[in-house]
PDB file of C-alpha atoms in Angstrom:
ATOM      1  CA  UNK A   1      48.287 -16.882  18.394  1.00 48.00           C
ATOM      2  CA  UNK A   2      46.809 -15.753  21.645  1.00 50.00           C
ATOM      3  CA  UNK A   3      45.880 -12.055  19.982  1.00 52.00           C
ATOM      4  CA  UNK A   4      43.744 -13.901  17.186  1.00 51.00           C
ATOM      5  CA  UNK A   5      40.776 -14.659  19.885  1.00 53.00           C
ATOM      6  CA  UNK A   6      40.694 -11.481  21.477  1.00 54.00           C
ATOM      7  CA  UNK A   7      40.625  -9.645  18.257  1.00 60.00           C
ATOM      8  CA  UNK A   8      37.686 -11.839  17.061  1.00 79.00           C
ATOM      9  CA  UNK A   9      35.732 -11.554  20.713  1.00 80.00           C
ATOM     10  CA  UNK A  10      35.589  -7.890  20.725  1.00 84.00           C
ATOM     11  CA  UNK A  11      35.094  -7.760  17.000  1.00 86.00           C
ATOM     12  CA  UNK A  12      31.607 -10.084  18.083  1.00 85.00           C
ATOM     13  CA  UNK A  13      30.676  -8.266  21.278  1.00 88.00           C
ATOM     14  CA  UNK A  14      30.867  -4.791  18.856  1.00 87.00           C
ATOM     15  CA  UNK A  15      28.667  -6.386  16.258  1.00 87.00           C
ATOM     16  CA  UNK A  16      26.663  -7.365  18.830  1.00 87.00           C
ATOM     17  CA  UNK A  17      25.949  -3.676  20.480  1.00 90.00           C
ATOM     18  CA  UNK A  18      25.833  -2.249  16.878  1.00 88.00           C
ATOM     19  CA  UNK A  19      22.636  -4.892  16.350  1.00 89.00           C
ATOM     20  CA  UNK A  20      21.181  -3.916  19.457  1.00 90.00           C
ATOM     21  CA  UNK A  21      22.170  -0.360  18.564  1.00 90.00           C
ATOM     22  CA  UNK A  22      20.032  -0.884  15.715  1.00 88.00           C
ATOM     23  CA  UNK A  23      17.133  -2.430  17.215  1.00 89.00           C
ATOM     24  CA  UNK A  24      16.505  -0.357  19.933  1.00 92.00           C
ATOM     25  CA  UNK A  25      17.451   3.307  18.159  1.00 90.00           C
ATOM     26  CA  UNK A  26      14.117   3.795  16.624  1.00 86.00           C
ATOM     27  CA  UNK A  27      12.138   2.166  19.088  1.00 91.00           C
ATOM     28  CA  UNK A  28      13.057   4.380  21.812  1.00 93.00           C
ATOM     29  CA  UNK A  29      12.886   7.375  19.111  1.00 91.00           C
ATOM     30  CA  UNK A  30       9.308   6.316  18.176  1.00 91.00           C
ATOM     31  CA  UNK A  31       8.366   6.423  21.517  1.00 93.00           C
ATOM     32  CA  UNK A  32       9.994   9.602  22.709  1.00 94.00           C
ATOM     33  CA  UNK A  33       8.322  11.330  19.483  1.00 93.00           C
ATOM     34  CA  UNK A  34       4.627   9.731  20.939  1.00 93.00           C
ATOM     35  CA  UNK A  35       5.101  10.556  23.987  1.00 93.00           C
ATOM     36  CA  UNK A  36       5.967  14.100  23.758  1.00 94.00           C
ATOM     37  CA  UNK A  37       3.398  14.033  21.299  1.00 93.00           C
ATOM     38  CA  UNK A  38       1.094  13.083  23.789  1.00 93.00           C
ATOM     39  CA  UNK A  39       2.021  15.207  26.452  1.00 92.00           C
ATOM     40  CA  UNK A  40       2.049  18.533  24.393  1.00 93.00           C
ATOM     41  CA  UNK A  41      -1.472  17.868  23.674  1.00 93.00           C
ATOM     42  CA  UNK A  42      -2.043  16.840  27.441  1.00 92.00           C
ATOM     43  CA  UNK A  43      -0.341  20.077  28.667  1.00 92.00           C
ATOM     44  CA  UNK A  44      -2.801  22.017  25.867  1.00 92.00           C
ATOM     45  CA  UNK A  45      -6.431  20.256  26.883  1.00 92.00           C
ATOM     46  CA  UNK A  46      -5.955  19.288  30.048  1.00 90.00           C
ATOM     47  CA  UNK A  47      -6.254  22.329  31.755  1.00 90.00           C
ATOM     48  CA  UNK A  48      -9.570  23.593  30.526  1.00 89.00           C
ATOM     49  CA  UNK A  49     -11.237  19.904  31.598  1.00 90.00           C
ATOM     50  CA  UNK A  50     -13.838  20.482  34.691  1.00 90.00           C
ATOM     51  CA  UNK A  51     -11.673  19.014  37.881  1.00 88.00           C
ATOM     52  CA  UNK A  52     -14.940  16.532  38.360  1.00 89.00           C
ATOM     53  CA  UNK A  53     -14.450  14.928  34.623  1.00 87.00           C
ATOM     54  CA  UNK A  54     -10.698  14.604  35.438  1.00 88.00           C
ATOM     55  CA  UNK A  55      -9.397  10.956  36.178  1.00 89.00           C
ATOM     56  CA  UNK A  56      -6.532  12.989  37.792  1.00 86.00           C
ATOM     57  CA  UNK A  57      -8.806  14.319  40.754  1.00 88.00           C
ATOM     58  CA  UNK A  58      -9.839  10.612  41.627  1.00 88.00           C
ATOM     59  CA  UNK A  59      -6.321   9.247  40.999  1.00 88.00           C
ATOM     60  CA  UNK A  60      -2.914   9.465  42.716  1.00 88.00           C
ATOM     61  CA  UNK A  61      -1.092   9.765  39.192  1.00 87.00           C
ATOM     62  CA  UNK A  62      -1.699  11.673  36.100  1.00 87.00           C
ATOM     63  CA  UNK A  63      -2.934   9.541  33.121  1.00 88.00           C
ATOM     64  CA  UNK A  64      -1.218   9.996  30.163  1.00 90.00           C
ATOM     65  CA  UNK A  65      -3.184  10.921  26.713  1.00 91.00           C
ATOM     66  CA  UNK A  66      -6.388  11.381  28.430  1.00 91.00           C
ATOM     67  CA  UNK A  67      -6.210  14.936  26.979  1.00 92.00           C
ATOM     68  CA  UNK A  68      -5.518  13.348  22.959  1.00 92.00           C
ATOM     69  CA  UNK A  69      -8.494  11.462  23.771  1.00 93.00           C
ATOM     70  CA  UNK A  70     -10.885  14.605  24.992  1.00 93.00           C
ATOM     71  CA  UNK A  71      -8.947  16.297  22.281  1.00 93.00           C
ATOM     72  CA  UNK A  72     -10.082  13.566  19.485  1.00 93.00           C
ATOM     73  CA  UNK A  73     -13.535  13.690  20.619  1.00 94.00           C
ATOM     74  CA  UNK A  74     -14.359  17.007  19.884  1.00 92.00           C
ATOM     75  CA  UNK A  75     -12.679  17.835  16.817  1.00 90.00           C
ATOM     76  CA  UNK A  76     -14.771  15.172  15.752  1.00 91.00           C
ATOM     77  CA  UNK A  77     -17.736  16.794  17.227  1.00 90.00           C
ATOM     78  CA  UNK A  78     -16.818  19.774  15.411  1.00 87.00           C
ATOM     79  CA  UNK A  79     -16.482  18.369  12.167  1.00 86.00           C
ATOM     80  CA  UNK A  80     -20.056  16.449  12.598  1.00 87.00           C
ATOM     81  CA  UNK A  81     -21.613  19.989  13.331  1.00 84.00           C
ATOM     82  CA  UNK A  82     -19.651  21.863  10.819  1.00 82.00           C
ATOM     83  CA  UNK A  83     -20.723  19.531   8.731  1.00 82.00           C
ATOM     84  CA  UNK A  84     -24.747  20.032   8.933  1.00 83.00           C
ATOM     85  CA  UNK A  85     -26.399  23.388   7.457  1.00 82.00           C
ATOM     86  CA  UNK A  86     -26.457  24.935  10.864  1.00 79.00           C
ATOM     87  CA  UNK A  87     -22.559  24.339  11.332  1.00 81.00           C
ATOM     88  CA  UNK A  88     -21.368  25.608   7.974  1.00 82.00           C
ATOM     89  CA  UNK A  89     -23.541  28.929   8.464  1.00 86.00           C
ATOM     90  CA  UNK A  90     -21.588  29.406  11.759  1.00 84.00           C
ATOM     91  CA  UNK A  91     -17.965  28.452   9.825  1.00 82.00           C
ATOM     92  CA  UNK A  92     -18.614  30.720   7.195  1.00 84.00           C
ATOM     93  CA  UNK A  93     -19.896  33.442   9.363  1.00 86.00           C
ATOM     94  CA  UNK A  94     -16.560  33.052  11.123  1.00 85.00           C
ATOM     95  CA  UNK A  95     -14.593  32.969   8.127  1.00 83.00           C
ATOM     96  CA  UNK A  96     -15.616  36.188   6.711  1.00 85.00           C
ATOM     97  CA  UNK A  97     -15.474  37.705  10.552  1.00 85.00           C
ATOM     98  CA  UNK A  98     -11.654  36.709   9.757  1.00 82.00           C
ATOM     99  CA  UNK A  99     -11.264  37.665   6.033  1.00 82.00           C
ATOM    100  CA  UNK A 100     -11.747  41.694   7.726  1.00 84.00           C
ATOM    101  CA  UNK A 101      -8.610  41.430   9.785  1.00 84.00           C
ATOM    102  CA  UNK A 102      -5.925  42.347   7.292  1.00 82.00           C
ATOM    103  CA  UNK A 103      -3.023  40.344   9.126  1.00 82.00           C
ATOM    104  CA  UNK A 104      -5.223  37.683  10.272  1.00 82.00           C
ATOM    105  CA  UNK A 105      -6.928  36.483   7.210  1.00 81.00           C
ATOM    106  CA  UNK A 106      -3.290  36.134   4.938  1.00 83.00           C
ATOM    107  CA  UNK A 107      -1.905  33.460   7.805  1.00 85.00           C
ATOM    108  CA  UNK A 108      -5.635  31.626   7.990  1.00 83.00           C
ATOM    109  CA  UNK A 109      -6.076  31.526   4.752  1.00 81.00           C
ATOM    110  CA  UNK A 110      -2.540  30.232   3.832  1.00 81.00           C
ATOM    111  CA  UNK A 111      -2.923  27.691   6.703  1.00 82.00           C
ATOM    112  CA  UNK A 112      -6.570  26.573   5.651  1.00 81.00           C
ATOM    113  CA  UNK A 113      -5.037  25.660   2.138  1.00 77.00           C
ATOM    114  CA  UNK A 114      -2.361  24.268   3.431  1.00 73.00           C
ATOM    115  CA  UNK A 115      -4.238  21.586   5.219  1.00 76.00           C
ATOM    116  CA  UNK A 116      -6.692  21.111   2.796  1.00 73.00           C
ATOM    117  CA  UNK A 117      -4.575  20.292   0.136  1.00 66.00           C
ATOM    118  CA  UNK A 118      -2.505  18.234   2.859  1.00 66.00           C
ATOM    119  CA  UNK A 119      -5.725  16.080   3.819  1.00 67.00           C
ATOM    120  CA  UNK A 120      -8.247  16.089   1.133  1.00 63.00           C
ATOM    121  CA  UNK A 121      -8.687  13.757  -1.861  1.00 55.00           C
ATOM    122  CA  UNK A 122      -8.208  16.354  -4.487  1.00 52.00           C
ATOM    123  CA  UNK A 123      -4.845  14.459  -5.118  1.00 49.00           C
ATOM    124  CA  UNK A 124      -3.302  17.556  -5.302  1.00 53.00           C
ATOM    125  CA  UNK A 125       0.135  16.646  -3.270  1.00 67.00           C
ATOM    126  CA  UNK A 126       3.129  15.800  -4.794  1.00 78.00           C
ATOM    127  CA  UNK A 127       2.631  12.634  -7.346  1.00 80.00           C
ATOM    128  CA  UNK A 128       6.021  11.625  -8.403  1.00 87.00           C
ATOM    129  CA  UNK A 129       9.986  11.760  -7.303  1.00 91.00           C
ATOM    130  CA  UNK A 130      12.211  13.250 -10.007  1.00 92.00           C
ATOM    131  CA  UNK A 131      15.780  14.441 -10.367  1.00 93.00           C
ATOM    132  CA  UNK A 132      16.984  17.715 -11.999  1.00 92.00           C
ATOM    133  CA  UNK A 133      20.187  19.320 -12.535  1.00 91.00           C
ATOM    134  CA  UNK A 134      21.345  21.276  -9.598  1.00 89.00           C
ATOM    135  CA  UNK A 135      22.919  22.896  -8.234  1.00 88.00           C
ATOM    136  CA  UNK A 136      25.298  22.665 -11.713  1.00 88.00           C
ATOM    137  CA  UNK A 137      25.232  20.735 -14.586  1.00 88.00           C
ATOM    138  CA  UNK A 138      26.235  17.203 -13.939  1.00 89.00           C
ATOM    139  CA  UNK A 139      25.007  17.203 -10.380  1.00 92.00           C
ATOM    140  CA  UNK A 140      21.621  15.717  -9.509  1.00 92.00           C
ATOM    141  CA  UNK A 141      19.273  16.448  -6.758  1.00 92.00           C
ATOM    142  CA  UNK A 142      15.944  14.651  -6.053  1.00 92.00           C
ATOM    143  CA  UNK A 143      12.426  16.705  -5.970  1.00 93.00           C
ATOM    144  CA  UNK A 144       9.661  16.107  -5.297  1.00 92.00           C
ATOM    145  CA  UNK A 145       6.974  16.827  -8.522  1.00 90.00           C
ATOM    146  CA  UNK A 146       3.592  18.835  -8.298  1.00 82.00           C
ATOM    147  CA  UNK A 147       1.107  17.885 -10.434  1.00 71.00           C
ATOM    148  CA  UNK A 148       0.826  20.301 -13.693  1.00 73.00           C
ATOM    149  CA  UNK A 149      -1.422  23.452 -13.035  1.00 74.00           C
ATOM    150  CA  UNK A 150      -1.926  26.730 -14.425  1.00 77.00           C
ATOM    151  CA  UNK A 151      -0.631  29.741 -12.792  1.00 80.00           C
ATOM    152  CA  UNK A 152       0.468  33.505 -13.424  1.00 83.00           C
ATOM    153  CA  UNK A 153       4.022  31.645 -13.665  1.00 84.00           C
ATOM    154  CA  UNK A 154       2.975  29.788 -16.082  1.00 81.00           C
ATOM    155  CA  UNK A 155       1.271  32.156 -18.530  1.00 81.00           C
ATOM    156  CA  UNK A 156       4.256  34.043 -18.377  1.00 83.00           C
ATOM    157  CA  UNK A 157       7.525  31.583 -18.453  1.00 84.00           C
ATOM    158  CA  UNK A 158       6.145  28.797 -20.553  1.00 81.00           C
ATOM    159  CA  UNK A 159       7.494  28.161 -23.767  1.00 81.00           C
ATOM    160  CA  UNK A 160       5.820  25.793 -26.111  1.00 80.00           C
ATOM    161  CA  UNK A 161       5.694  22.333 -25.994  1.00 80.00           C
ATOM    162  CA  UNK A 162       7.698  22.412 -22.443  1.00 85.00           C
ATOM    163  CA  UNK A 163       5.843  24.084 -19.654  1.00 86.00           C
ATOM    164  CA  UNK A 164       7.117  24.777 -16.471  1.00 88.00           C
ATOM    165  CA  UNK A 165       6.429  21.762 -13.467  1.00 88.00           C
ATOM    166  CA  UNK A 166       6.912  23.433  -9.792  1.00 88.00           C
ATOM    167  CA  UNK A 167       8.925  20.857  -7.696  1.00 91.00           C
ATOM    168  CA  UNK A 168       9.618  21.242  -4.039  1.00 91.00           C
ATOM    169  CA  UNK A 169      13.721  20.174  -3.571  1.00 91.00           C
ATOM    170  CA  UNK A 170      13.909  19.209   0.109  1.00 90.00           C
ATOM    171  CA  UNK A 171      16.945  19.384   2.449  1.00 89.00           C
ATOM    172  CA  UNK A 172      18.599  16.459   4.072  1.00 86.00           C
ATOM    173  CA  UNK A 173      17.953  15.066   6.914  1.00 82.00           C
ATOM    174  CA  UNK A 174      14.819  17.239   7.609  1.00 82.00           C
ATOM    175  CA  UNK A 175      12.279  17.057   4.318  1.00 80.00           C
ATOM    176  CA  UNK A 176       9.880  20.098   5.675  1.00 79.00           C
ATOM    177  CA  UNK A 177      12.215  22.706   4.565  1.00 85.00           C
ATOM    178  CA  UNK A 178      13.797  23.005   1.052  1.00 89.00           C
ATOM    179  CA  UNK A 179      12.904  25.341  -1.980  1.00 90.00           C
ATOM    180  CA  UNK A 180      10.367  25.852  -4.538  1.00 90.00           C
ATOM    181  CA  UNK A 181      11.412  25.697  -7.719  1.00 90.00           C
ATOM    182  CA  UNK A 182      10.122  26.043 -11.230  1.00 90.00           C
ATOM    183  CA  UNK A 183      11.684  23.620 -13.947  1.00 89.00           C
ATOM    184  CA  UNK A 184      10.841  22.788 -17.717  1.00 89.00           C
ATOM    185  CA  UNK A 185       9.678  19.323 -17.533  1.00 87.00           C
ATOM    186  CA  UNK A 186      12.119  18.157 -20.268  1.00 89.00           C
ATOM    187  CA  UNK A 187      14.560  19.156 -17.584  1.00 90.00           C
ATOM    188  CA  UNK A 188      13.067  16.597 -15.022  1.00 91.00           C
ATOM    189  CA  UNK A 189      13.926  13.046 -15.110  1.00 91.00           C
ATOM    190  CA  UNK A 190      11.395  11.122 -13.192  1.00 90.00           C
ATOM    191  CA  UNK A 191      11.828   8.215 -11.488  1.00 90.00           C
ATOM    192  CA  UNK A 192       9.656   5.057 -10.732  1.00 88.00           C
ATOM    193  CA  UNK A 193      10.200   5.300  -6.542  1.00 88.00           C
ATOM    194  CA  UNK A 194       7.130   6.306  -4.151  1.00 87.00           C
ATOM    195  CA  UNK A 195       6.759   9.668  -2.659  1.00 86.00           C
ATOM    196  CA  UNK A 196       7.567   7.336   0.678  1.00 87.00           C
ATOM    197  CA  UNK A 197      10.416   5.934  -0.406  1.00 89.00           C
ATOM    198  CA  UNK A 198      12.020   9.460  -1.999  1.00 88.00           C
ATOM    199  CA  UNK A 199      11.560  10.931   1.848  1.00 87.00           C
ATOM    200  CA  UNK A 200      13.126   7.666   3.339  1.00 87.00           C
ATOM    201  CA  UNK A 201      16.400   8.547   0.827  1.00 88.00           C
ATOM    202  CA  UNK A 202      16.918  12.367   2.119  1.00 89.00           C
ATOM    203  CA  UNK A 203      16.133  11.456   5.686  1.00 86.00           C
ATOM    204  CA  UNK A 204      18.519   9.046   5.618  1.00 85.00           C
ATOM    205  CA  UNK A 205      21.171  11.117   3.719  1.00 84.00           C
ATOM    206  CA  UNK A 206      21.436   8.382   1.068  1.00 83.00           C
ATOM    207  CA  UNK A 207      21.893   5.442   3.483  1.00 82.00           C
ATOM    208  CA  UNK A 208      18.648   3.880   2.667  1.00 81.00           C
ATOM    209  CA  UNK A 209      17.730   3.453  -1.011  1.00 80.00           C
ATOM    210  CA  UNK A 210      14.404   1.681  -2.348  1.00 79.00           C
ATOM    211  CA  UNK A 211      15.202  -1.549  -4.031  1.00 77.00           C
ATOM    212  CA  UNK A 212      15.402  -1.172  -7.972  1.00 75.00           C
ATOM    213  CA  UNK A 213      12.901  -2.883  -9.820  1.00 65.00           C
ATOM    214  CA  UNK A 214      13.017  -3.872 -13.414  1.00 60.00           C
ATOM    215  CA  UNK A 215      10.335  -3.081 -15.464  1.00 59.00           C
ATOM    216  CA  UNK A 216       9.326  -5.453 -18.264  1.00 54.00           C
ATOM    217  CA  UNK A 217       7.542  -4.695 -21.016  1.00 51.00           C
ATOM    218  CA  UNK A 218       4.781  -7.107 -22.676  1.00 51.00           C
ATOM    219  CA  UNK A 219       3.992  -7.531 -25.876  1.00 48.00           C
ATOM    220  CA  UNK A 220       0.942  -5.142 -25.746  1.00 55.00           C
ATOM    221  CA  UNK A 221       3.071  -2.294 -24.099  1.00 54.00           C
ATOM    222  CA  UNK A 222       1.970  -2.842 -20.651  1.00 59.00           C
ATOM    223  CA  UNK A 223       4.961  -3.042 -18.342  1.00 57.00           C
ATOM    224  CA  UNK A 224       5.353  -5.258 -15.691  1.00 52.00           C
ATOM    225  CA  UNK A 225       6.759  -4.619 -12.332  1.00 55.00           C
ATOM    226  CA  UNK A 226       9.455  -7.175 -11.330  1.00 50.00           C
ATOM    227  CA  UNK A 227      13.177  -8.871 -11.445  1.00 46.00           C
ATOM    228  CA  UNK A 228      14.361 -10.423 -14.357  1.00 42.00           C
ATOM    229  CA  UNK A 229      15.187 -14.107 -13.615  1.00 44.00           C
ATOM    230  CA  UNK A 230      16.340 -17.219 -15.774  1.00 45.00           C
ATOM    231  CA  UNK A 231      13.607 -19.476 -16.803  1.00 45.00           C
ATOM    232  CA  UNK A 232      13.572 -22.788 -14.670  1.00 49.00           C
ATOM    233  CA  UNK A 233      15.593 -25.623 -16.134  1.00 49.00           C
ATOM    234  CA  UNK A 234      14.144 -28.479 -17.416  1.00 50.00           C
ATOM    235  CA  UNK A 235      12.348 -30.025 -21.178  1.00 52.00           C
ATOM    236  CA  UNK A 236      10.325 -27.373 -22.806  1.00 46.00           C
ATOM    237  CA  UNK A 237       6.529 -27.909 -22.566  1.00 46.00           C
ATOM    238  CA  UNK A 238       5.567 -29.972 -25.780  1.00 47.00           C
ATOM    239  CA  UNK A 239       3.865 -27.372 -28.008  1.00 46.00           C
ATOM    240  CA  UNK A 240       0.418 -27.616 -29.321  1.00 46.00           C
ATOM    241  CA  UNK A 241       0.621 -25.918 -32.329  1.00 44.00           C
ATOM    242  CA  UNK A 242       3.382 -24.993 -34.546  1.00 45.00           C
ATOM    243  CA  UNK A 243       4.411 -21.671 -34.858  1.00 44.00           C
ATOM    244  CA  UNK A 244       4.342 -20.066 -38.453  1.00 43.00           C
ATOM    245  CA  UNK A 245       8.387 -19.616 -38.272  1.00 45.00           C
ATOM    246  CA  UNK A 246       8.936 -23.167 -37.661  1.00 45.00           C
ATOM    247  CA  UNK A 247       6.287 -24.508 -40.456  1.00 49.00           C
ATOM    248  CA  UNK A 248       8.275 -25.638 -43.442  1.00 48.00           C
ATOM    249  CA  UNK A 249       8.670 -23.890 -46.740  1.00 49.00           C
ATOM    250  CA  UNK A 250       6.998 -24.721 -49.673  1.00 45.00           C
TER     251      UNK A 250
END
């Protein structure tokens, strides 16, 4: 009888450390990530700031992100000039300065599509989570889906009626790395989840699955996003008309 308590108060006290466990995990991981964040780009800036624009000449402590904020300022500067006639005469003169370095000019311009597919509104990212067959038949792993272009690939690989869709299969628990792959797209079956919630899945090895919605379909074809529930209880609504099934025959 007198085991019975003890088992229950430790059983409490580890649900309680496993909740704080929980709470304070990815707080203290958010802000470790920020503030290394912020002092990598400190460490970078900081250095080539005059002493006499410093806050850490007049100050008996360093102050932290004072370097993201000189750092902010003028690539925004930069984009304003590059931006006018004057500015994109300069870029371009310094683009084809770099397109004459043979190793140079394959990393810069690999990099400069990179981001510009990354942060431009060309929509040109990956639109849709799918699953395809890998790596045998009966096993499924989730990709990410590119949207439908025209390459050498392509013209070469395609058969008709099911071209080939290039989807990027990441690796768990880190999404950046994974491979490129090129599938038939009757061989991908997509799913209705958001690019978010497909990264949440592999980061979290599975743990943490988006909530499965039911889709319902009107009578017009438009489907509805939502969960299926009973009608409320209760007398029907008096109708105002009769319906042509419930009119009598003649």
């Amino acid at each position: 009888m007198s085991d019975a308590p003890k088992t229950s108060g430790m059983t409490r006290l580890r649900n309680y450390f496993l909740t704080g466990f929980i709470v304070c995990a990815p707080l203290a991981i958010t802000a470790y990530i920020a503030w290394s964040f912020i002092g990598w780009v400190d460490s970078w800036v900081k250095p080539y700031i005059p002493a006499r624009y410093s806050p850490d000449t007049y100050l008996p402590f360093p102050v932290p992100g004072f370097g993201l904020i000189v750092a902010l300022i003028l690539i925004t500067l930069i984009g304003f000039l590059a931006a006018n006639i004057v500015g994109r005469a300069i870029v371009g003169f310094g683009e084809r300065l770099l397109g004459r370095m043979p190793l140079v000019r394959g990393i810069y311009g690999s990099l400069k599509q990179i981001f510009e597919t990354v942060l431009s509104n060309k929509g040109d990212m990956f639109r849709q989570v799918g699953l395809v067959e890998y790596p045998r038949k009966g096993v499924w792993s989730l990709v990410f889906v590119a949207s439908e272009k025209e390459t050498e690939i392509n013209e070469k690989l395609d058969q008709e009626g099911d071209p080939l869709i290039a989807v990027f299969m990441p690796c768990t628990p880190n999404p950046t790395t994974g491979f490129l792959m090129y599938v038939p797209k009757s061989d991908i079956v997509l799913l209705d989840m958001t690019i978010e919630d497909g990264a949440k899945l592999i980061v979290s090895a599975g743990l943490v699955a988006p909530e499965v919605k039911t889709k319902l379909v009107t009578l017009n074809g438009e489907p509805i996003n939502g969960t299926v529930a009973n009608p409320p209880l209760g007398p029907h609504p008096a109708r105002k008309s009769r319906t042509a099934s419930s009119r009598p025959n003649k």
